[in-house]
Coordinates of C-alpha atoms in Angstrom, one line a residue:
Chain A
M1 CA 0.0 0.0 0.0
T2 CA 2.8 2.4 0.9
T3 CA 4.7 1.7 -2.2
A4 CA 1.7 2.1 -4.4
T5 CA 1.3 5.8 -3.5
E6 CA 4.9 6.8 -3.3
P7 CA 5.2 7.6 -7.1
T8 CA 2.4 10.1 -6.7
A9 CA 4.3 11.9 -4.0
E10 CA 7.5 12.0 -6.1
R11 CA 5.7 13.1 -9.2
T12 CA 4.4 16.3 -7.6
T13 CA 7.1 17.3 -5.2
G14 CA 8.5 19.7 -7.8
D15 CA 5.3 21.8 -8.2
A16 CA 4.3 24.6 -5.9
P17 CA 1.5 23.4 -3.5
L18 CA -2.0 24.5 -4.6
V19 CA -2.7 25.6 -1.1
E20 CA -0.1 26.3 1.5
L21 CA -0.5 27.4 5.1
E22 CA 2.6 28.6 7.0
Q23 CA 2.5 29.3 10.7
V24 CA -1.1 30.3 10.5
S25 CA -2.9 31.4 13.7
K26 CA -6.5 32.3 14.5
Y27 CA -7.9 33.9 17.7
Y28 CA -11.5 34.3 18.8
G29 CA -11.2 37.1 21.3
N30 CA -8.7 35.7 23.8
V31 CA -9.3 32.1 22.8
R32 CA -6.4 30.6 20.8
A33 CA -8.2 28.5 18.2
L34 CA -5.2 27.8 16.0
E35 CA -1.5 28.7 16.4
G36 CA 1.4 28.2 14.1
V37 CA -0.2 25.6 11.9
S38 CA 1.5 24.7 8.6
L39 CA 0.0 22.5 5.8
Q40 CA 0.5 21.9 2.1
A41 CA -2.0 20.5 -0.3
R42 CA -0.6 19.4 -3.7
A43 CA -2.3 18.2 -6.8
G44 CA -2.8 14.5 -6.8
E45 CA -2.2 14.1 -3.1
I46 CA -4.3 13.6 -0.1
T47 CA -3.3 15.7 2.9
C48 CA -4.9 14.3 6.1
V49 CA -5.5 16.6 9.0
L50 CA -6.0 14.6 12.2
G51 CA -7.0 15.8 15.6
D52 CA -9.4 15.2 18.4
N53 CA -12.5 17.3 19.2
G54 CA -11.4 20.9 19.8
A55 CA -8.0 20.4 18.2
G56 CA -8.7 23.2 15.7
K57 CA -9.8 21.2 12.7
S58 CA -13.0 23.2 12.1
T59 CA -11.1 26.5 12.4
L60 CA -8.6 25.3 9.9
I61 CA -11.3 24.4 7.4
K62 CA -13.0 27.7 7.9
I63 CA -9.8 29.5 7.0
I64 CA -9.1 27.4 3.9
S65 CA -12.7 27.7 2.7
G66 CA -12.9 31.4 3.2
L67 CA -15.4 31.6 6.0
H68 CA -12.9 33.2 8.4
G69 CA -9.7 35.2 7.8
H70 CA -6.5 34.1 9.6
D71 CA -4.9 36.4 12.2
A72 CA -1.2 35.6 11.7
G73 CA 1.0 33.6 9.4
S74 CA 0.7 33.2 5.7
F75 CA -1.9 31.6 3.5
R76 CA -0.9 31.0 -0.1
I77 CA -2.9 29.8 -3.1
D78 CA -0.6 28.8 -6.1
G79 CA 2.3 30.3 -4.2
E80 CA 0.5 33.7 -3.9
E81 CA -0.3 35.3 -0.6
T82 CA -4.1 35.4 -0.2
R83 CA -6.9 36.5 2.0
L84 CA -10.2 35.1 1.0
A85 CA -13.2 37.4 1.1
G86 CA -15.7 34.6 1.6
P87 CA -16.8 31.1 0.5
R88 CA -17.6 32.4 -3.0
A89 CA -14.0 33.7 -3.4
A90 CA -12.7 30.3 -2.3
L91 CA -14.8 28.6 -4.9
D92 CA -13.6 31.0 -7.5
R93 CA -10.0 30.1 -6.7
G94 CA -10.9 26.4 -7.1
I95 CA -11.3 25.5 -3.4
A96 CA -14.4 23.5 -2.7
T97 CA -15.4 22.4 0.8
V98 CA -17.7 19.5 1.6
Y99 CA -19.0 19.8 5.1
Q100 CA -20.0 16.9 7.2
D101 CA -23.5 18.0 8.1
L102 CA -24.2 21.1 6.1
A103 CA -23.3 19.8 2.7
V104 CA -26.9 19.7 1.3
V105 CA -30.4 21.0 1.7
P106 CA -32.4 17.9 2.6
L107 CA -35.8 18.8 1.3
M108 CA -34.5 19.9 -2.1
P109 CA -34.3 17.4 -5.1
V110 CA -30.9 16.0 -5.9
W111 CA -30.5 17.9 -9.1
R112 CA -31.2 21.3 -7.4
N113 CA -28.7 20.5 -4.7
F114 CA -26.1 19.4 -7.2
F115 CA -26.1 22.8 -8.9
L116 CA -27.0 25.0 -5.9
G117 CA -25.2 28.3 -6.0
S118 CA -23.9 27.7 -9.6
E119 CA -27.0 27.1 -11.5
P120 CA -26.6 27.1 -15.3
T121 CA -29.1 29.4 -17.1
K122 CA -30.4 30.0 -20.5
G123 CA -32.4 32.8 -22.0
R124 CA -32.1 36.5 -21.4
G125 CA -33.7 39.3 -19.3
P126 CA -36.9 38.3 -17.5
L127 CA -36.8 35.0 -19.4
R128 CA -33.4 34.0 -18.0
R129 CA -34.1 30.7 -16.4
M130 CA -32.3 27.6 -15.1
D131 CA -31.6 25.0 -17.7
V132 CA -33.6 22.4 -15.9
E133 CA -33.2 19.6 -18.5
F134 CA -29.5 20.0 -18.6
M135 CA -29.3 20.1 -14.8
R136 CA -31.3 16.9 -14.4
R137 CA -29.4 15.1 -17.1
T138 CA -26.0 16.2 -15.9
A139 CA -26.6 15.5 -12.2
H140 CA -27.7 12.0 -13.2
A141 CA -24.7 11.4 -15.5
E142 CA -22.1 12.8 -13.1
L143 CA -23.4 10.8 -10.2
R144 CA -23.5 7.7 -12.3
R145 CA -19.9 8.4 -13.3
M146 CA -19.0 8.4 -9.6
G147 CA -20.8 5.1 -9.3
I148 CA -23.9 6.4 -7.6
D149 CA -26.9 5.2 -9.5
L150 CA -30.0 7.1 -8.5
R151 CA -33.3 6.0 -9.8
D152 CA -34.6 9.5 -9.6
V153 CA -32.7 12.8 -9.4
D154 CA -36.0 14.4 -8.4
Q155 CA -36.1 12.7 -5.0
P156 CA -35.3 15.0 -2.0
I157 CA -31.6 14.5 -1.2
G158 CA -32.6 13.9 2.4
T159 CA -33.8 10.5 1.3
L160 CA -30.2 9.4 0.3
S161 CA -27.9 7.7 2.8
G162 CA -25.2 9.7 4.5
G163 CA -22.5 8.2 2.4
E164 CA -24.4 8.9 -0.8
R165 CA -24.9 12.5 0.2
Q166 CA -21.2 12.9 0.8
C167 CA -20.5 11.5 -2.6
V168 CA -23.0 13.8 -4.3
A169 CA -21.2 16.7 -2.6
I170 CA -17.8 15.4 -3.8
A171 CA -19.1 14.8 -7.3
R172 CA -20.5 18.3 -7.3
A173 CA -17.1 19.8 -6.3
V174 CA -15.3 17.7 -9.0
Y175 CA -17.8 18.7 -11.6
F176 CA -17.4 22.4 -10.9
G177 CA -13.7 22.2 -11.6
A178 CA -12.5 22.2 -8.0
R179 CA -8.7 21.9 -7.8
V180 CA -8.6 21.6 -4.0
L181 CA -11.2 19.5 -2.2
V182 CA -11.6 20.1 1.5
L183 CA -13.5 17.3 3.2
D184 CA -14.7 17.8 6.7
E185 CA -15.0 14.5 8.5
P186 CA -16.7 12.8 5.5
T187 CA -16.7 9.4 7.2
A188 CA -17.5 10.5 10.8
A189 CA -21.1 9.5 10.9
L190 CA -20.9 6.5 8.6
G191 CA -20.7 2.7 9.0
V192 CA -17.8 0.7 7.8
K193 CA -19.2 -0.1 4.3
Q194 CA -20.4 3.4 3.7
S195 CA -17.0 4.8 4.8
G196 CA -15.3 2.5 2.3
V197 CA -17.5 3.9 -0.5
V198 CA -16.7 7.5 0.5
L199 CA -13.0 6.7 0.7
K200 CA -13.1 5.3 -2.8
Y201 CA -14.4 8.6 -4.1
V202 CA -11.8 10.5 -2.1
A203 CA -9.2 8.4 -3.9
A204 CA -11.0 8.9 -7.2
A205 CA -10.8 12.7 -6.7
R206 CA -7.1 12.4 -6.0
D207 CA -6.6 10.3 -9.2
A208 CA -8.5 13.0 -11.1
G209 CA -5.6 15.3 -10.1
L210 CA -7.2 17.2 -7.2
A211 CA -5.5 18.2 -4.1
V212 CA -7.5 16.8 -1.3
V213 CA -7.5 18.0 2.3
F214 CA -9.1 15.3 4.4
I215 CA -10.1 16.2 7.9
T216 CA -10.8 13.3 10.2
H217 CA -10.3 11.9 13.6
N218 CA -10.0 8.4 12.4
P219 CA -6.3 7.5 11.7
H220 CA -7.4 4.2 10.1
H221 CA -9.4 6.0 7.4
A222 CA -6.6 8.6 7.0
Y223 CA -3.9 6.0 6.6
L224 CA -5.8 4.2 3.9
V225 CA -5.7 7.1 1.5
G226 CA -3.4 9.8 2.9
D227 CA 0.0 11.0 1.5
R228 CA 0.7 13.5 4.3
F229 CA -0.5 13.7 7.8
V230 CA -0.8 16.8 9.9
L231 CA -1.6 16.3 13.5
L232 CA -3.4 19.0 15.5
K233 CA -3.7 19.1 19.2
R234 CA -5.3 21.9 21.2
G235 CA -4.9 24.3 18.3
A236 CA -1.3 23.7 17.6
M237 CA 0.7 21.4 15.4
A238 CA 1.5 18.1 17.1
G239 CA 3.3 16.6 14.1
H240 CA 3.7 16.5 10.3
H241 CA 4.5 13.3 8.6
T242 CA 4.7 11.9 5.1
R243 CA 3.4 8.5 4.4
D244 CA 6.7 6.7 4.4
G245 CA 7.7 8.5 7.6
I246 CA 5.1 6.9 9.8
T247 CA 3.3 3.7 10.4
L248 CA -0.4 3.3 11.1
D249 CA 0.3 2.2 14.7
E250 CA 2.5 5.2 15.3
L251 CA -0.1 7.5 13.7
T252 CA -2.9 6.0 15.8
R253 CA -0.8 6.4 19.0
Q254 CA 0.1 10.0 18.3
M255 CA -3.4 10.8 17.2
A256 CA -4.9 9.3 20.4
G257 CA -2.4 11.4 22.4
G258 CA 0.3 8.7 22.9
D259 CA 1.1 9.0 26.5
E260 CA -2.4 10.1 27.4
L261 CA -3.7 6.9 25.9
D262 CA -1.3 4.9 28.1
D263 CA -2.6 6.7 31.1
L264 CA -6.1 6.0 30.1
R265 CA -5.4 2.4 29.5
H266 CA -3.9 2.3 33.0
E267 CA -6.9 3.9 34.5
L268 CA -9.4 1.6 32.7
E269 CA -7.4 -1.5 33.5
R270 CA -9.6 -4.2 35.0
P271 CA -8.4 -6.0 38.1
E272 CA -8.5 -9.3 36.2
A273 CA -6.5 -7.8 33.3
A274 CA -3.5 -9.4 34.8
A275 CA -5.0 -12.7 33.6
P276 CA -4.6 -13.5 29.9
P277 CA -6.2 -10.6 28.1
V278 CA -9.1 -11.1 25.6
T279 CA -7.2 -10.8 22.3
A280 CA -8.1 -10.2 18.7
D281 CA -7.5 -13.9 18.0
A282 CA -10.6 -14.8 19.8
D283 CA -12.8 -12.5 17.7
E284 CA -11.1 -13.6 14.5
G285 CA -11.5 -17.3 15.3
R286 CA -15.3 -17.1 15.8
P287 CA -16.6 -16.9 12.2
R288 CA -14.3 -19.7 11.0
S289 CA -15.2 -22.2 13.7
Chain B
M1 CA -49.0 7.0 -19.8
S2 CA -46.1 8.2 -17.7
T3 CA -43.9 5.5 -18.9
A4 CA -44.2 6.7 -22.5
V5 CA -43.3 10.2 -21.5
Q6 CA -40.4 9.1 -19.4
A7 CA -39.1 6.8 -22.2
A8 CA -38.7 9.9 -24.4
A9 CA -36.5 11.7 -21.8
A10 CA -32.8 11.1 -22.0
P11 CA -31.3 8.6 -19.5
V12 CA -34.0 6.7 -17.9
D13 CA -33.5 4.2 -15.1
E14 CA -35.8 1.2 -15.3
R15 CA -36.4 1.5 -11.5
L16 CA -38.2 4.8 -12.2
L17 CA -41.3 2.8 -13.0
R18 CA -41.7 2.3 -9.3
T19 CA -42.5 5.9 -8.8
S20 CA -46.1 5.9 -9.8
P21 CA -47.9 9.0 -11.1
L22 CA -50.0 8.9 -7.9
R23 CA -46.9 9.1 -5.9
R24 CA -45.8 12.2 -7.9
V25 CA -49.1 13.9 -7.2
L26 CA -48.8 13.0 -3.5
G27 CA -45.4 14.7 -3.5
R28 CA -46.8 18.1 -4.5
P29 CA -46.9 20.6 -1.7
E30 CA -50.3 22.0 -2.6
L31 CA -52.1 18.6 -2.6
G32 CA -53.6 19.0 0.9
A33 CA -54.9 22.4 0.0
V34 CA -56.5 21.2 -3.2
V35 CA -58.3 18.4 -1.4
G36 CA -59.4 20.9 1.2
A37 CA -60.6 23.4 -1.4
V38 CA -62.7 20.8 -3.2
A39 CA -64.2 19.7 0.1
V40 CA -65.1 23.2 1.1
F41 CA -66.5 23.9 -2.4
V42 CA -68.7 20.8 -2.4
F43 CA -69.8 21.6 1.2
F44 CA -71.0 25.1 0.4
A45 CA -72.5 24.1 -2.9
F46 CA -74.9 22.0 -0.9
A47 CA -75.2 24.2 2.2
A48 CA -75.9 27.5 0.4
D49 CA -78.2 27.6 -2.6
S50 CA -76.8 30.8 -4.0
F51 CA -73.1 29.7 -3.7
L52 CA -72.9 28.3 -7.3
R53 CA -74.2 31.5 -8.9
A54 CA -71.7 33.3 -11.1
S55 CA -72.1 36.5 -9.1
S56 CA -71.4 34.6 -5.9
L57 CA -68.3 33.0 -7.3
S58 CA -67.1 36.4 -8.4
T59 CA -67.5 37.6 -4.8
V60 CA -65.7 34.6 -3.5
L61 CA -62.8 35.2 -6.0
Y62 CA -62.6 38.8 -5.0
A63 CA -62.3 37.9 -1.3
A64 CA -59.7 35.3 -2.2
S65 CA -57.7 37.7 -4.3
T66 CA -57.4 40.4 -1.6
I67 CA -55.8 37.8 0.7
G68 CA -54.1 35.9 -2.2
I69 CA -52.1 38.9 -3.4
M70 CA -50.4 39.0 -0.1
A71 CA -50.3 35.2 0.5
V72 CA -48.2 34.6 -2.6
P73 CA -45.1 36.6 -1.4
V74 CA -45.7 35.6 2.2
A75 CA -45.5 32.0 1.0
L76 CA -42.2 32.7 -0.8
L77 CA -40.9 34.3 2.4
M78 CA -41.9 31.3 4.4
I79 CA -40.3 28.9 2.0
G80 CA -37.2 31.1 2.5
G81 CA -37.6 30.3 6.2
E82 CA -38.9 33.6 7.6
F83 CA -42.1 35.3 8.8
D84 CA -43.4 38.8 8.3
L85 CA -45.9 39.9 11.0
S86 CA -45.8 43.5 9.6
A87 CA -47.3 42.5 6.3
G88 CA -51.0 43.3 7.3
V89 CA -50.4 46.8 8.6
L90 CA -47.9 47.5 5.9
V91 CA -50.8 47.4 3.4
T92 CA -52.5 50.2 5.4
T93 CA -49.2 52.1 5.6
S94 CA -48.9 51.9 1.9
A95 CA -52.4 53.2 1.3
L96 CA -52.0 56.0 3.9
V97 CA -48.7 57.3 2.4
S98 CA -50.2 57.3 -1.0
S99 CA -53.3 59.1 0.1
M100 CA -51.8 61.7 2.4
F101 CA -48.8 62.5 0.2
S102 CA -51.1 63.1 -2.7
Y103 CA -53.5 65.2 -0.7
Q104 CA -50.9 67.3 1.1
M105 CA -48.1 67.7 -1.5
T106 CA -49.4 67.5 -5.0
A107 CA -52.3 67.6 -7.3
N108 CA -51.8 64.3 -9.0
V109 CA -52.4 61.0 -7.2
W110 CA -49.8 59.1 -9.2
V111 CA -47.0 61.0 -7.4
G112 CA -48.4 59.7 -4.1
V113 CA -48.7 56.2 -5.6
G114 CA -45.0 56.4 -6.6
V115 CA -43.8 57.7 -3.2
S116 CA -45.9 55.0 -1.5
L117 CA -44.1 52.4 -3.6
L118 CA -40.7 53.7 -2.4
V119 CA -41.7 54.0 1.2
T120 CA -43.3 50.5 1.2
L121 CA -40.3 48.9 -0.4
A122 CA -38.1 50.7 2.1
V123 CA -40.0 49.1 5.0
G124 CA -39.5 45.7 3.4
A125 CA -35.8 46.4 2.9
F126 CA -35.6 47.5 6.5
N127 CA -37.1 44.2 7.7
G128 CA -34.7 42.2 5.6
F129 CA -31.7 44.3 6.5
M130 CA -32.4 44.1 10.2
L131 CA -32.9 40.4 10.0
T132 CA -29.7 39.6 8.1
R133 CA -27.6 42.1 10.1
T134 CA -28.8 41.2 13.6
R135 CA -29.6 37.5 13.0
L136 CA -32.5 37.9 15.5
P137 CA -35.6 35.7 14.7
S138 CA -37.8 37.3 12.1
F139 CA -40.7 36.9 14.5
I140 CA -39.2 39.5 16.8
I141 CA -37.9 41.8 14.1
T142 CA -41.2 42.0 12.2
L143 CA -43.2 42.1 15.4
G144 CA -41.3 45.3 16.2
T145 CA -42.0 46.7 12.7
Y146 CA -45.6 45.7 13.1
L147 CA -46.0 47.7 16.3
M148 CA -44.1 50.6 15.0
L149 CA -46.2 50.7 11.8
I150 CA -49.5 50.6 13.8
G151 CA -48.3 53.5 15.9
M152 CA -47.1 55.5 12.9
N153 CA -50.2 54.8 10.9
L154 CA -52.4 56.2 13.6
G155 CA -50.0 58.9 14.8
F156 CA -49.2 60.4 11.4
T157 CA -52.8 60.3 10.2
K158 CA -54.0 62.1 13.3
L159 CA -51.2 64.6 13.0
I160 CA -51.9 65.4 9.4
S161 CA -55.7 64.9 9.1
D162 CA -56.8 65.4 12.7
T163 CA -58.9 62.3 12.4
V164 CA -58.2 58.6 12.2
S165 CA -59.0 58.4 8.5
T166 CA -57.6 60.2 5.5
K167 CA -59.5 62.9 3.5
T168 CA -61.0 61.8 0.2
I169 CA -58.8 62.1 -2.9
A170 CA -61.6 61.1 -5.3
D171 CA -61.6 64.6 -7.0
M172 CA -57.9 64.7 -7.6
E173 CA -56.1 64.5 -10.9
G174 CA -55.2 60.9 -11.9
F175 CA -57.7 59.3 -9.6
P176 CA -59.9 57.7 -12.3
E177 CA -56.8 56.2 -14.0
A178 CA -55.4 54.9 -10.8
K179 CA -58.8 53.5 -9.8
A180 CA -58.9 51.7 -13.2
V181 CA -55.5 50.1 -12.5
F182 CA -56.0 49.1 -8.9
A183 CA -59.7 48.9 -8.1
S184 CA -61.8 48.6 -11.3
T185 CA -64.4 46.1 -12.1
L186 CA -64.3 44.1 -15.3
T187 CA -67.3 42.5 -17.0
V188 CA -66.7 39.2 -18.5
G189 CA -69.8 37.4 -20.0
G190 CA -72.2 39.5 -17.9
V191 CA -70.4 38.7 -14.7
N192 CA -68.4 41.4 -12.8
F193 CA -64.9 40.6 -11.7
K194 CA -62.7 42.8 -9.6
I195 CA -59.3 43.6 -11.2
T196 CA -57.5 42.3 -8.0
I197 CA -58.2 38.9 -9.4
L198 CA -55.9 39.7 -12.4
W199 CA -53.2 41.1 -10.1
W200 CA -53.5 37.9 -8.0
L201 CA -53.1 35.6 -11.0
L202 CA -50.2 37.7 -12.3
L203 CA -48.4 37.4 -9.0
I204 CA -49.1 33.6 -8.8
V205 CA -47.6 33.2 -12.3
V206 CA -44.5 35.4 -11.6
A207 CA -43.9 33.8 -8.2
S208 CA -44.2 30.3 -9.6
W209 CA -41.8 31.2 -12.4
I210 CA -39.3 32.6 -10.0
L211 CA -39.6 29.7 -7.6
L212 CA -39.5 26.8 -10.0
R213 CA -37.5 28.0 -12.9
T214 CA -34.9 30.6 -11.9
R215 CA -31.7 30.6 -9.9
V216 CA -33.3 32.9 -7.3
G217 CA -36.0 30.2 -6.8
N218 CA -33.3 27.7 -6.1
W219 CA -31.8 30.0 -3.6
I220 CA -35.1 30.7 -1.8
F221 CA -35.6 26.9 -1.2
A222 CA -32.0 26.6 -0.1
V223 CA -31.9 29.5 2.4
G224 CA -35.1 28.2 4.0
G225 CA -34.1 24.5 3.9
N226 CA -30.5 24.8 5.2
E227 CA -29.1 28.3 5.4
A228 CA -25.6 27.2 6.4
A229 CA -25.3 24.9 3.4
A230 CA -26.6 27.5 1.1
R231 CA -24.1 30.0 2.4
A232 CA -21.3 27.5 2.1
V233 CA -21.9 26.9 -1.7
G234 CA -22.0 30.6 -2.4
V235 CA -25.7 31.4 -2.4
P236 CA -26.2 35.2 -1.6
V237 CA -28.3 34.4 1.6
R238 CA -28.5 38.0 2.7
A239 CA -29.7 39.4 -0.7
T240 CA -32.2 36.6 -1.1
K241 CA -33.8 37.3 2.2
I242 CA -33.9 41.1 1.8
G243 CA -35.4 40.5 -1.7
L244 CA -38.1 38.2 -0.2
Y245 CA -39.1 41.0 2.3
M246 CA -39.2 43.5 -0.5
G247 CA -41.4 41.1 -2.5
V248 CA -43.9 41.2 0.4
A249 CA -43.6 44.9 0.4
L250 CA -44.3 45.1 -3.3
A251 CA -47.5 43.1 -2.9
A252 CA -48.4 45.2 0.1
W253 CA -48.2 48.2 -2.1
I254 CA -50.5 46.7 -4.7
S255 CA -53.0 45.7 -1.9
G256 CA -52.7 49.2 -0.3
Q257 CA -53.4 51.0 -3.6
H258 CA -56.4 48.8 -4.1
L259 CA -57.6 49.6 -0.6
L260 CA -57.2 53.3 -1.3
F261 CA -58.8 53.5 -4.7
S262 CA -61.8 51.3 -3.9
Y263 CA -62.9 53.5 -1.0
D264 CA -61.0 56.8 -1.7
V265 CA -60.4 57.2 2.1
V266 CA -58.3 55.0 4.3
Q267 CA -58.9 54.1 8.0
S268 CA -55.6 54.2 9.7
G269 CA -56.3 51.3 12.1
E270 CA -56.9 48.7 9.4
G271 CA -54.9 45.7 8.5
V272 CA -54.2 44.5 12.1
G273 CA -54.6 40.7 12.2
N274 CA -54.4 40.2 8.4
E275 CA -50.8 39.1 8.6
L276 CA -51.9 35.9 10.3
I277 CA -54.5 35.3 7.6
Y278 CA -51.7 35.5 5.0
I279 CA -49.6 33.1 6.9
I280 CA -52.6 30.8 7.4
A281 CA -53.2 30.8 3.6
A282 CA -49.6 29.9 3.0
V283 CA -49.6 27.1 5.5
I284 CA -52.9 25.7 4.3
G285 CA -51.3 25.8 0.9
G286 CA -48.5 23.5 1.9
C287 CA -45.7 25.8 3.1
L288 CA -43.7 24.2 5.8
I289 CA -43.6 26.5 8.9
T290 CA -39.9 25.8 9.3
G291 CA -39.1 26.8 5.7
G292 CA -37.6 25.1 2.6
Y293 CA -40.9 23.7 1.3
G294 CA -44.1 25.0 -0.3
S295 CA -45.5 26.6 -3.4
A296 CA -47.0 29.8 -4.7
V297 CA -50.0 28.0 -6.2
G298 CA -50.6 26.4 -2.8
S299 CA -50.9 29.7 -1.2
A300 CA -53.4 30.7 -3.8
V301 CA -55.5 27.6 -3.1
G302 CA -55.2 28.5 0.6
A303 CA -56.5 32.0 -0.2
L304 CA -59.3 30.4 -2.2
I305 CA -60.4 28.3 0.8
F306 CA -60.4 31.5 2.8
G307 CA -62.6 33.2 0.2
M308 CA -65.0 30.3 -0.1
T309 CA -65.4 29.9 3.7
S310 CA -65.8 33.6 4.5
K311 CA -68.4 34.2 1.8
G312 CA -69.9 30.8 1.9
I313 CA -71.0 31.3 5.5
V314 CA -72.7 34.5 4.5
F315 CA -74.4 32.8 1.5
A316 CA -75.6 30.0 3.8
E317 CA -77.0 32.7 6.1
W318 CA -75.1 31.5 9.2
E319 CA -73.6 33.6 11.9
P320 CA -70.4 35.1 10.5
D321 CA -68.8 34.5 13.9
W322 CA -68.3 30.9 13.0
F323 CA -65.9 31.9 10.2
K324 CA -62.9 32.0 12.5
F325 CA -63.8 28.6 13.9
F326 CA -63.9 27.1 10.4
L327 CA -60.6 28.8 9.5
G328 CA -58.9 27.4 12.5
A329 CA -60.2 23.9 11.9
M330 CA -59.1 24.1 8.3
L331 CA -55.6 25.2 9.3
L332 CA -55.2 22.2 11.6
L333 CA -56.7 19.7 9.1
A334 CA -54.6 21.0 6.2
T335 CA -51.4 21.0 8.3
L336 CA -52.0 17.5 9.5
L337 CA -52.8 16.4 5.9
N338 CA -49.7 18.1 4.5
H339 CA -47.6 16.5 7.2
W340 CA -49.0 13.0 6.5
V341 CA -48.6 13.4 2.7
R342 CA -45.0 14.6 3.0
K343 CA -44.1 11.6 5.2
R344 CA -45.7 9.2 2.7
A345 CA -43.9 10.9 -0.2
E346 CA -40.5 10.9 1.5
A347 CA -40.9 7.3 2.5
T348 CA -40.6 6.1 -1.1
K349 CA -36.8 5.6 -1.2

């Protein structure tokens, strides 16, 4: 798995990153939400941002997607120092953000959601109208291309499963020519199978040449697809690794807070834990026997 | 029938066949209102002998149109997720401004009509601006506007006219033309129809067009259905909401001018309570009280139910006091039906 993605990393190391944060900080009043965080997102790479609740992941997203400005440090798009005026400006620069819970409008049909905010029109003056046929057809075709086969693009998007909704949002971003895709915990509320489906599309977006920023608190999901790993802890950088520089176990340990996890394990230790522990073997053995 | 139509469309999924035409009809927001309207119509057709006469129907349509003109933009506003409690008294404000400006400042009523349009739109813009700036609930903001307008309607009228009503402007220049536009009666096939019915139909068509076929319509559904998501994909949430309030103001101006030119004097205390009737019409018509769902046609059917009930009770020679009872019962039934229908429709996946 590691070797499979290495060429990707090598291929793009020469280019300037599409999005680069350097020592970026953000304060809400006297609360330090983010301090000295650096991150690079390159085309054809997946940069994972890992952190626990309150680590500053949402703040980081808000800065990249143009919802908030940063207070210190430098934020570069295509190597050029930038301050985004809003989400629209971010979109215009090719940065699309897919939020975990606010990605879609549940009561609206799939096709209306797909084109929301960037509806294609035809006609002029008072007759300027949405090209509904085109929108229906394109939404259906684009989703099918991503492997989501809807029987009816007129159904409210709220009737789709969580994974499908994430995929619609990703397909939308890809269709509208996003160069940088920011994914906010796309697998957080999903089951194992649904998560797998979403991760497949994340990889598909990478293969399509997008720079992906994948925010998650699940090191297993991150390690499946990630090329770089940025660890956040209480608003500050807790580590920055490339794929060949870290193992899943180490990533999991750092993510969980390393020593803190050891403490926790100690605290939760059962009195009888001294006896032979219940191991993974027992679980694995069950279906076979 | 539907299979033939669908086969002609581009990429068709064979599973589409499972969505029956009945299901599609059940999915329409105005279904509950249409069923209710038919029931009310049949009921009064039997209960009141004179109900089916052309002149009676014209009276019913007139009553429906005066509510419907306002219910259409109020429905759009509700789809956009907001209320406007000031809509009822804004109609009176609009009529008062028009009348008093004409009487005091100029010899031509059209000047007053124009000034009234500006003032009314400004009030709508104020509502929208306050809402989007302060992010307070629209209930509070427009309740504030509502009270301020009631006070100003009475206060300014007393200050200027020394009574609670305006002076007649019937002898002023431009009055006949303005009356023709806002308050005339048209005769079609021997039956008299008020011109407000035409204004109402025009508003339904324009609002439906905006809602279903334009980008702005998509934005209205989105800001009401999930404001944060709409903002995140670049929908101009603020402009959409301010625009919706100004749409209500525009309709209030049309209503206000109708009020003025039908009676040529305006009572400054009028309009209180009407805001709830507009909201009721929109809700009966299938608008979700939480926003994001509804239709302009639905609000029209809601207004029609209102017209049929209010006049039907008179034709049936009952105590008019019962009207409010019927309206309340209708509101509950329609909302329950809408709720049930939507659940059924959404359970199709």
